[in-house]
PDB file of C-alpha atoms in Angstrom:
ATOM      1  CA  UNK A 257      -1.187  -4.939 -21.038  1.00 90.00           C
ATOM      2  CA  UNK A 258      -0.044  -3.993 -17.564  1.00 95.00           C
ATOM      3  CA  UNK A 259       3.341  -5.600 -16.109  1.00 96.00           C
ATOM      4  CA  UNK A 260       3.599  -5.614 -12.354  1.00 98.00           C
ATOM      5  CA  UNK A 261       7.212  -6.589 -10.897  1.00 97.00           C
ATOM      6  CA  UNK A 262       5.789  -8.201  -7.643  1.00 97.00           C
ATOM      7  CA  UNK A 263       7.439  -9.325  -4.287  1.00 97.00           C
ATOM      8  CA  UNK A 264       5.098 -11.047  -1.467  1.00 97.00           C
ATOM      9  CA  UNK A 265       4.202  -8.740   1.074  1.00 97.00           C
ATOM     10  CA  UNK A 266       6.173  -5.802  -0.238  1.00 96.00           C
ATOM     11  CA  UNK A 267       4.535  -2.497  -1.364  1.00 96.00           C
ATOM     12  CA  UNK A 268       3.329  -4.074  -4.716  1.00 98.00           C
ATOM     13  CA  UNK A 269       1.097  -5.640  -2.724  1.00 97.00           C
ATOM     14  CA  UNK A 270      -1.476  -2.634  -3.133  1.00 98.00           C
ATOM     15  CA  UNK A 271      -1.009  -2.298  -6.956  1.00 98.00           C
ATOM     16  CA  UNK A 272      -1.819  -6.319  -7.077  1.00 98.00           C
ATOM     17  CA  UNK A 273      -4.894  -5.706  -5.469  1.00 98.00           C
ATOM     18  CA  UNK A 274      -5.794  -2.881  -7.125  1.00 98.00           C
ATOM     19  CA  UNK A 275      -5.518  -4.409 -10.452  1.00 98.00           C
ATOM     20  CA  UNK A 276      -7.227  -7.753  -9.356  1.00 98.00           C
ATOM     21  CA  UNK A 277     -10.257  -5.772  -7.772  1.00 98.00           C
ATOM     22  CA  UNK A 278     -10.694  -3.491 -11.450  1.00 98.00           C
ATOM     23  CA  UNK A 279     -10.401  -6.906 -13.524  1.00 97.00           C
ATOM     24  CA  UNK A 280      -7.947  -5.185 -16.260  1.00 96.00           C
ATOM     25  CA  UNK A 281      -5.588  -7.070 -17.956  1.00 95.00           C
ATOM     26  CA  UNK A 282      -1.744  -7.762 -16.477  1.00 97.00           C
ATOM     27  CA  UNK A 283       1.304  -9.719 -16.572  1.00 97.00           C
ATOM     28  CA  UNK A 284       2.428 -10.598 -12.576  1.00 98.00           C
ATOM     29  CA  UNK A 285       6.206 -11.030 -12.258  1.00 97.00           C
ATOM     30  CA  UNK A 286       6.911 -12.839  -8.532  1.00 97.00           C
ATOM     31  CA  UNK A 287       9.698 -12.019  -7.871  1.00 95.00           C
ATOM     32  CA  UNK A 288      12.140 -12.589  -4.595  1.00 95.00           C
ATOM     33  CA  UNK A 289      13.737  -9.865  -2.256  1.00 93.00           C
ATOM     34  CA  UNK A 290      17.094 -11.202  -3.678  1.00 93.00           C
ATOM     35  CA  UNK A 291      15.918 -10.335  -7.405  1.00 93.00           C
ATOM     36  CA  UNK A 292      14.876  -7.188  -6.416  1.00 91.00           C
ATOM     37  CA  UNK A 293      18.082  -6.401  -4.719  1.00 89.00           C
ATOM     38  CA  UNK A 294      20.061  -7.385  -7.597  1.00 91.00           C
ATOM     39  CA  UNK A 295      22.514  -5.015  -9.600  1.00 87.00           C
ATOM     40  CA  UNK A 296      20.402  -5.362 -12.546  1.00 86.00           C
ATOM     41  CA  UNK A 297      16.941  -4.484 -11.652  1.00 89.00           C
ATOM     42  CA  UNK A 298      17.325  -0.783 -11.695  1.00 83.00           C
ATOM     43  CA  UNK A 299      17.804  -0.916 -15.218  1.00 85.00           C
ATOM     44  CA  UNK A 300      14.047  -1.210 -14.395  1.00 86.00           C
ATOM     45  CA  UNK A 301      13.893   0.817 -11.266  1.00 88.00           C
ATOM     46  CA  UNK A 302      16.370   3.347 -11.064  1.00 84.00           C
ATOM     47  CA  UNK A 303      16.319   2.775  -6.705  1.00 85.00           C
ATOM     48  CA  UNK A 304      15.404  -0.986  -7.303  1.00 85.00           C
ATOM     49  CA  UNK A 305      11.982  -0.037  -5.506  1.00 87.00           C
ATOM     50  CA  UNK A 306       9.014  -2.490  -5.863  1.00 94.00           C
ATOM     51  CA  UNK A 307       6.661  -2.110  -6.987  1.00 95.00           C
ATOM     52  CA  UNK A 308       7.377  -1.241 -10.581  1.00 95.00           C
ATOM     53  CA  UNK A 309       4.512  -1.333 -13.106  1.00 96.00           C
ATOM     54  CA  UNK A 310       5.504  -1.392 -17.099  1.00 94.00           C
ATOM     55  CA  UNK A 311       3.375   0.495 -19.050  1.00 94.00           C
ATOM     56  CA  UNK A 312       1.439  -0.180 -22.608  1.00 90.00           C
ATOM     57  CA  UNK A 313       4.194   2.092 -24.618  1.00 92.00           C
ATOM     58  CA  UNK A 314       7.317  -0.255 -23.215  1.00 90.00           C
ATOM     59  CA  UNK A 315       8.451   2.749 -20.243  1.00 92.00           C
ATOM     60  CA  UNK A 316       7.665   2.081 -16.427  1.00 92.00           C
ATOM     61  CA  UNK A 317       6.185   3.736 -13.466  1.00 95.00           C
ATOM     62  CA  UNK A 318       7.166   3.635 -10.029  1.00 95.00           C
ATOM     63  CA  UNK A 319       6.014   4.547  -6.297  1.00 95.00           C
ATOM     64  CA  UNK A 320       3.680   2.590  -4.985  1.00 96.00           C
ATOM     65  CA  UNK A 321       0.620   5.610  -4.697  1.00 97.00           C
ATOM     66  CA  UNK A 322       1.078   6.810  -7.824  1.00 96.00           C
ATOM     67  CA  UNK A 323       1.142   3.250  -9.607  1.00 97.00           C
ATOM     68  CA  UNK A 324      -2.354   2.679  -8.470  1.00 98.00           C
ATOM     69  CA  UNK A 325      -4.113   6.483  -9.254  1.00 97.00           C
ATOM     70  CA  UNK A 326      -3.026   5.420 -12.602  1.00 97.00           C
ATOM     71  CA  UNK A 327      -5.056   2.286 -13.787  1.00 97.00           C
ATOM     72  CA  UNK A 328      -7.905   3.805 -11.553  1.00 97.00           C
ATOM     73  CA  UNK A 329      -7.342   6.912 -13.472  1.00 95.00           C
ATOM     74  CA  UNK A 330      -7.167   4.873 -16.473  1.00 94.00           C
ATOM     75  CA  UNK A 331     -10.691   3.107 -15.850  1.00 95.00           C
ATOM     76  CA  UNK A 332     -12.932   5.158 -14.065  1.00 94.00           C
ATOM     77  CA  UNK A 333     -15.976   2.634 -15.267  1.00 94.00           C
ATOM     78  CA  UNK A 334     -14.756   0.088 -12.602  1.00 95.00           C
ATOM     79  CA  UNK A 335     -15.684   2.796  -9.538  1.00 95.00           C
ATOM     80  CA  UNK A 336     -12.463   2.522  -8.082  1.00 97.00           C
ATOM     81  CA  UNK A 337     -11.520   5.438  -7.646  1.00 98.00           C
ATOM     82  CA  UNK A 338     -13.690   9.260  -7.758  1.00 97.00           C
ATOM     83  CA  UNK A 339     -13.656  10.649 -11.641  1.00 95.00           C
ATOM     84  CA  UNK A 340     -10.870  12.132 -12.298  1.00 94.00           C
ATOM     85  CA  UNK A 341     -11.436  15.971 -12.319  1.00 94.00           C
ATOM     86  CA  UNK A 342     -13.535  15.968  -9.567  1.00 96.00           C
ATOM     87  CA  UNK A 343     -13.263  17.317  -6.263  1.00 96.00           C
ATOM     88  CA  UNK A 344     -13.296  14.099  -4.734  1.00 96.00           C
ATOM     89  CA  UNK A 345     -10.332  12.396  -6.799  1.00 96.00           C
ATOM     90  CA  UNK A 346      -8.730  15.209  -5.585  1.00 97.00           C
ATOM     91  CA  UNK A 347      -9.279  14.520  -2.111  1.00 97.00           C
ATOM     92  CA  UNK A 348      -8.449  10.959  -3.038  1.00 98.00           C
ATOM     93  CA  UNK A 349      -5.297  11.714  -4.532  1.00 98.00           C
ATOM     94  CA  UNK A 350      -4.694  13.668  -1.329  1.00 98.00           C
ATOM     95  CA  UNK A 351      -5.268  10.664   0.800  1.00 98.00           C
ATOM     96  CA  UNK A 352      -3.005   8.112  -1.435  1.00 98.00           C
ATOM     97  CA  UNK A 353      -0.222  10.829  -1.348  1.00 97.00           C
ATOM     98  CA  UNK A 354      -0.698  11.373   2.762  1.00 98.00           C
ATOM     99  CA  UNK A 355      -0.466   7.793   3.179  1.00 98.00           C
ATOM    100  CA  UNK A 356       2.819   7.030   1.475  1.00 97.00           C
ATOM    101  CA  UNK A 357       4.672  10.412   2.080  1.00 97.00           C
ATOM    102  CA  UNK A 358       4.263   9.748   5.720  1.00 97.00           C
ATOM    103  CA  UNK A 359       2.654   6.591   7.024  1.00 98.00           C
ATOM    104  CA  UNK A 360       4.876   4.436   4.546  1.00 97.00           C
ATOM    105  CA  UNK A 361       8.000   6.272   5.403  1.00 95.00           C
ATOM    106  CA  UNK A 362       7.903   5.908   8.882  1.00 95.00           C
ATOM    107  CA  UNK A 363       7.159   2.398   8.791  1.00 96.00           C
ATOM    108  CA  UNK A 364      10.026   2.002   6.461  1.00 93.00           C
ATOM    109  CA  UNK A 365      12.613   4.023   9.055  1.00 93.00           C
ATOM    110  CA  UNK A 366      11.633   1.711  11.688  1.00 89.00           C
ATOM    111  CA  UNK A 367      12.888  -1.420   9.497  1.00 85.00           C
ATOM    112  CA  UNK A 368      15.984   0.415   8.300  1.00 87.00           C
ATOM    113  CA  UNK A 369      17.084   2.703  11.557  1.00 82.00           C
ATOM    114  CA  UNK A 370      19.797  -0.486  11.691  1.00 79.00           C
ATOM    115  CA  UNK A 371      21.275   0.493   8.233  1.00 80.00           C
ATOM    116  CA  UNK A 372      20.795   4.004   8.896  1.00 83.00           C
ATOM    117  CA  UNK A 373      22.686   4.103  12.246  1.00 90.00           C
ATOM    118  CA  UNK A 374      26.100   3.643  13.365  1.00 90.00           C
ATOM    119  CA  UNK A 375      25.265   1.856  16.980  1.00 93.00           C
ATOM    120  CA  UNK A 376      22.817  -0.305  18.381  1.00 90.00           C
ATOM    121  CA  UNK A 377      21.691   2.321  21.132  1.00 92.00           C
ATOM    122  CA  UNK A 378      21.485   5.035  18.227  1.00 93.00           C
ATOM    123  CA  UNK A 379      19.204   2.561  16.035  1.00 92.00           C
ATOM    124  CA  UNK A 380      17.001   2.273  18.929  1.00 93.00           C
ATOM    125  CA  UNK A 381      16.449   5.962  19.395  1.00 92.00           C
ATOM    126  CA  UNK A 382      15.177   5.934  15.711  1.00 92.00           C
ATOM    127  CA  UNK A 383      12.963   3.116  15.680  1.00 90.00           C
ATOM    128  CA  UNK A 384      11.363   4.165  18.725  1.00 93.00           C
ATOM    129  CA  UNK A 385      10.697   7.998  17.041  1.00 93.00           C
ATOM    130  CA  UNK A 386       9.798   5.967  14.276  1.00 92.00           C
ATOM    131  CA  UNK A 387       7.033   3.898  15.625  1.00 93.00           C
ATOM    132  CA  UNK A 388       5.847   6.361  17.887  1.00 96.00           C
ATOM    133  CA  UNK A 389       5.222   8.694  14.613  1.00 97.00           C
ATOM    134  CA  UNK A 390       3.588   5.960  12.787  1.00 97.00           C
ATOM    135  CA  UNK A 391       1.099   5.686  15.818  1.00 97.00           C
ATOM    136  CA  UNK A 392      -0.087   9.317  15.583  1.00 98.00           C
ATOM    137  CA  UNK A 393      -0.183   9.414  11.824  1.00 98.00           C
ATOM    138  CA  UNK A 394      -2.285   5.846  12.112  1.00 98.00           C
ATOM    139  CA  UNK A 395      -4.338   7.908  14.893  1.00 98.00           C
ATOM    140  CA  UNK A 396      -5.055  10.273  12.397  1.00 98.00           C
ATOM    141  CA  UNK A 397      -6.717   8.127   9.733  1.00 98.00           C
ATOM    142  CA  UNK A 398      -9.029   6.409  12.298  1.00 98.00           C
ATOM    143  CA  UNK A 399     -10.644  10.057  13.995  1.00 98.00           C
ATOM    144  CA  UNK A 400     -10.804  10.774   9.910  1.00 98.00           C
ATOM    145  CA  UNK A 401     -12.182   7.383   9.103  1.00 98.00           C
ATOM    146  CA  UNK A 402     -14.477   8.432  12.806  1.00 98.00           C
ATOM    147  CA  UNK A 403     -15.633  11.795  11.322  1.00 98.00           C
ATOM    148  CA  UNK A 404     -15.789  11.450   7.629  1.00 97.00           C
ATOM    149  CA  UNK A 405     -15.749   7.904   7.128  1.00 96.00           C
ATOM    150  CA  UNK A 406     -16.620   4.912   6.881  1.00 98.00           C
ATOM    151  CA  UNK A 407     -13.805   4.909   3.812  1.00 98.00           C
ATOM    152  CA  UNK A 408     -11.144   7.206   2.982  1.00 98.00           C
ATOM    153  CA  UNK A 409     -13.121   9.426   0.904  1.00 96.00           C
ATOM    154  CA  UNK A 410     -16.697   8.947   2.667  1.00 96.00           C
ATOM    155  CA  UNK A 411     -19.230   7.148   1.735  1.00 96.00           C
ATOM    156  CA  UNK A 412     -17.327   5.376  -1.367  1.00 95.00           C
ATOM    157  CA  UNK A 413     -15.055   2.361  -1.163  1.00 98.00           C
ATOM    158  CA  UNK A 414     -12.138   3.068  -2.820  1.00 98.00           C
ATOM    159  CA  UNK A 415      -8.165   1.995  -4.179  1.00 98.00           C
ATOM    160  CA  UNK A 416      -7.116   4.230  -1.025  1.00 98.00           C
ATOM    161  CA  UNK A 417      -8.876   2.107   1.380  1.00 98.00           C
ATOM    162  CA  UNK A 418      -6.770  -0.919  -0.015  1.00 98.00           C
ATOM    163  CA  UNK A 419      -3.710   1.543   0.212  1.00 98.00           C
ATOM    164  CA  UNK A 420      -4.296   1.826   4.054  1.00 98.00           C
ATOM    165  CA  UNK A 421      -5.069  -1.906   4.328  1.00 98.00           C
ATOM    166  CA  UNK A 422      -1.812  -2.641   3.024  1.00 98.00           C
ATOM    167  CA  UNK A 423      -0.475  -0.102   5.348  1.00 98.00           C
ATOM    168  CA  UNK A 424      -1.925  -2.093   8.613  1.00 98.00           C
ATOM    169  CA  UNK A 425       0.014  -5.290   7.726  1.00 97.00           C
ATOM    170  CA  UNK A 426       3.170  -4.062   8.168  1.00 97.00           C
ATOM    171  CA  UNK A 427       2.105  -1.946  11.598  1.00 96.00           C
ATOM    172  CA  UNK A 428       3.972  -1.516  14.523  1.00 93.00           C
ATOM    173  CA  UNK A 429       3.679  -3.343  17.130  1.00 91.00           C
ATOM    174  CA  UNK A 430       2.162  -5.247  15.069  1.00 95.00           C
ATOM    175  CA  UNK A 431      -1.544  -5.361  12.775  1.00 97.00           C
ATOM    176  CA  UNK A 432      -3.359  -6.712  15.352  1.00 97.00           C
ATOM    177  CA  UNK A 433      -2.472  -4.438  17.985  1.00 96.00           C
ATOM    178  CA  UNK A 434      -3.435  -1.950  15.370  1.00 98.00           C
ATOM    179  CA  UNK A 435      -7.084  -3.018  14.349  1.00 98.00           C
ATOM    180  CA  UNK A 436      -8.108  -3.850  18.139  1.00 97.00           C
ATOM    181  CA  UNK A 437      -7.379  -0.263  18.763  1.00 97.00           C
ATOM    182  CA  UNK A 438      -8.428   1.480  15.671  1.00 98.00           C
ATOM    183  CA  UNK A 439     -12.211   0.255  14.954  1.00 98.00           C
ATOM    184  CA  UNK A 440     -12.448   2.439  12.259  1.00 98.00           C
ATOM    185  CA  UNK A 441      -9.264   0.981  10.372  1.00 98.00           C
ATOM    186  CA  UNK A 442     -10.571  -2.609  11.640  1.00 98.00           C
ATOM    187  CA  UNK A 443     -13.409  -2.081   9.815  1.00 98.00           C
ATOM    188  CA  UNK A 444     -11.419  -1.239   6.331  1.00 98.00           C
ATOM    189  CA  UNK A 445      -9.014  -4.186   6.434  1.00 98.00           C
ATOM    190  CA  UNK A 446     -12.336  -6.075   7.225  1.00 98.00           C
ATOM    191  CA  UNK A 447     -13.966  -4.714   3.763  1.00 98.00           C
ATOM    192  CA  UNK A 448     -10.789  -5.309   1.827  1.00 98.00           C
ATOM    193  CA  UNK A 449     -10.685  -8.934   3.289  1.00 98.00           C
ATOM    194  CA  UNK A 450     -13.967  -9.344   2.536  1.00 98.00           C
ATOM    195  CA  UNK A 451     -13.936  -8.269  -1.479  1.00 98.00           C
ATOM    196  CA  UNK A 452     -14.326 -11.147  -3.546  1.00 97.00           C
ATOM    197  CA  UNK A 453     -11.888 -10.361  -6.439  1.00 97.00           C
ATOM    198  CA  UNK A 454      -9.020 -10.042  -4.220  1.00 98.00           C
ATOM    199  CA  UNK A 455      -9.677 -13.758  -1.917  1.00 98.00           C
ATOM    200  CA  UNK A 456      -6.621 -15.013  -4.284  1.00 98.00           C
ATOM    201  CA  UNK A 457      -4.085 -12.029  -4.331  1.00 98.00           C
ATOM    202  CA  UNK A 458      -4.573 -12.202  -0.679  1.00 98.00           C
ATOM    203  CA  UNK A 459      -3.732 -15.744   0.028  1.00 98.00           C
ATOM    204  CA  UNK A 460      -0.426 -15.373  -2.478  1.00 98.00           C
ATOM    205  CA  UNK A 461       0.738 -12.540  -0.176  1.00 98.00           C
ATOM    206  CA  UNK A 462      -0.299 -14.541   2.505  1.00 97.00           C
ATOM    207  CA  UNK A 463      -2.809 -11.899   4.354  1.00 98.00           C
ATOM    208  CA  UNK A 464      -5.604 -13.132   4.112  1.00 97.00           C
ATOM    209  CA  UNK A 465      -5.880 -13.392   7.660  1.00 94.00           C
ATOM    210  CA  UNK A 466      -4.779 -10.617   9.947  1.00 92.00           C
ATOM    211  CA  UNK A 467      -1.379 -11.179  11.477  1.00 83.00           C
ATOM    212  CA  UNK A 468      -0.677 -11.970  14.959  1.00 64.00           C
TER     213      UNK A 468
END
């Protein structure tokens, strides 16, 4: 069985859904931002990241894109994901990676440019490059969602279009701003939303809704 260390809202969220939406069998461990932060868990997770997923054989995965490839790897009979070996889990494994090397980091500068900086003035200059990349790399995505769409890989729903969804919450300015410019993103949060399996592990991280 699957063990996901969990904090609401965090970037576990996407594994959660993930694993809800292919109906496997897993152990969720809530757990706070102060339990996460604390000296023991990277005994765990050697940078204290979340999400960390514990594996069958007793070891443990982490970053967040490559936690869910794996179980959709893992079970290609739930459709979650292309077959693995194919050209188009290649392009999916593409996506997942594109996403988290560059959307998630920039979103992640722009919430730590105060840590990361020695003056006020200095941590706006970084948030500011921050968001402004996150807006062309979000731009991106929607004229790809535009020409190749309506998912990440095409025609095919897929783990990477809950990857992105999880992506939007956190958004600068904020989601909404976001979706009511991005149609094409809009209409991918909407799907995700909208898939059955997941109505609970939405309402636990509390998106169920978009945000303000």
């Amino acid at each position: 069985m699957y063990k996901l260390y969990n904090v609401k809202r965090w970037g576990s969220m996407s594994v959660h859904f993930v694993l809800e939406e292919l109906g496997v069998a897993y152990q969720n461990i809530w757990m706070t931002p102060e339990q996460a932060r604390a000296p023991e868990f990277p005994d765990i997770s050697p940078l204290g990241y979340i999400p960390v997923m514990g594996l069958r054989d007793g070891r443990s995965i982490v970053e967040s894109s490559a936690i869910v490839a794996f179980p959709t790897g893992s079970h290609p009979d739930r459709e979650l994901a292309p077959q693995p070996g194919s050209d188009d889990h290649a392009v999916y494994l593409s996506a997942l990676a594109f996403m988290a090397i560059n959307i998630y980091s920039a979103i992640n500068l722009s919430f730590e440019a105060d840590a990361l900086t020695d003056t006020p003035e200095q941590s706006e200059v970084v948030k500011a490059k921050a968001m402004e990349r996150e807006a062309r790399l979000f731009d991106l995505i929607e004229n790809r969602l535009a020409k190749e769409g309506p998912y990440m890989i095409g025609e095919r729903f897929s783990a990477a279009d809950i990857y992105l969804f999880m992506l939007t919450i956190w958004a600068h300015a904020s989601e909404r701003a976001l979706l009511n410019r991005s149609p094409n993103i809009a209409r991918v949060a909407a799907t995700v939303r909208a898939r059955p399996r997941l109505k609970a592990s939405l309402e636990a991280h509390g998106v169920f809704e978009p945000g303000a």
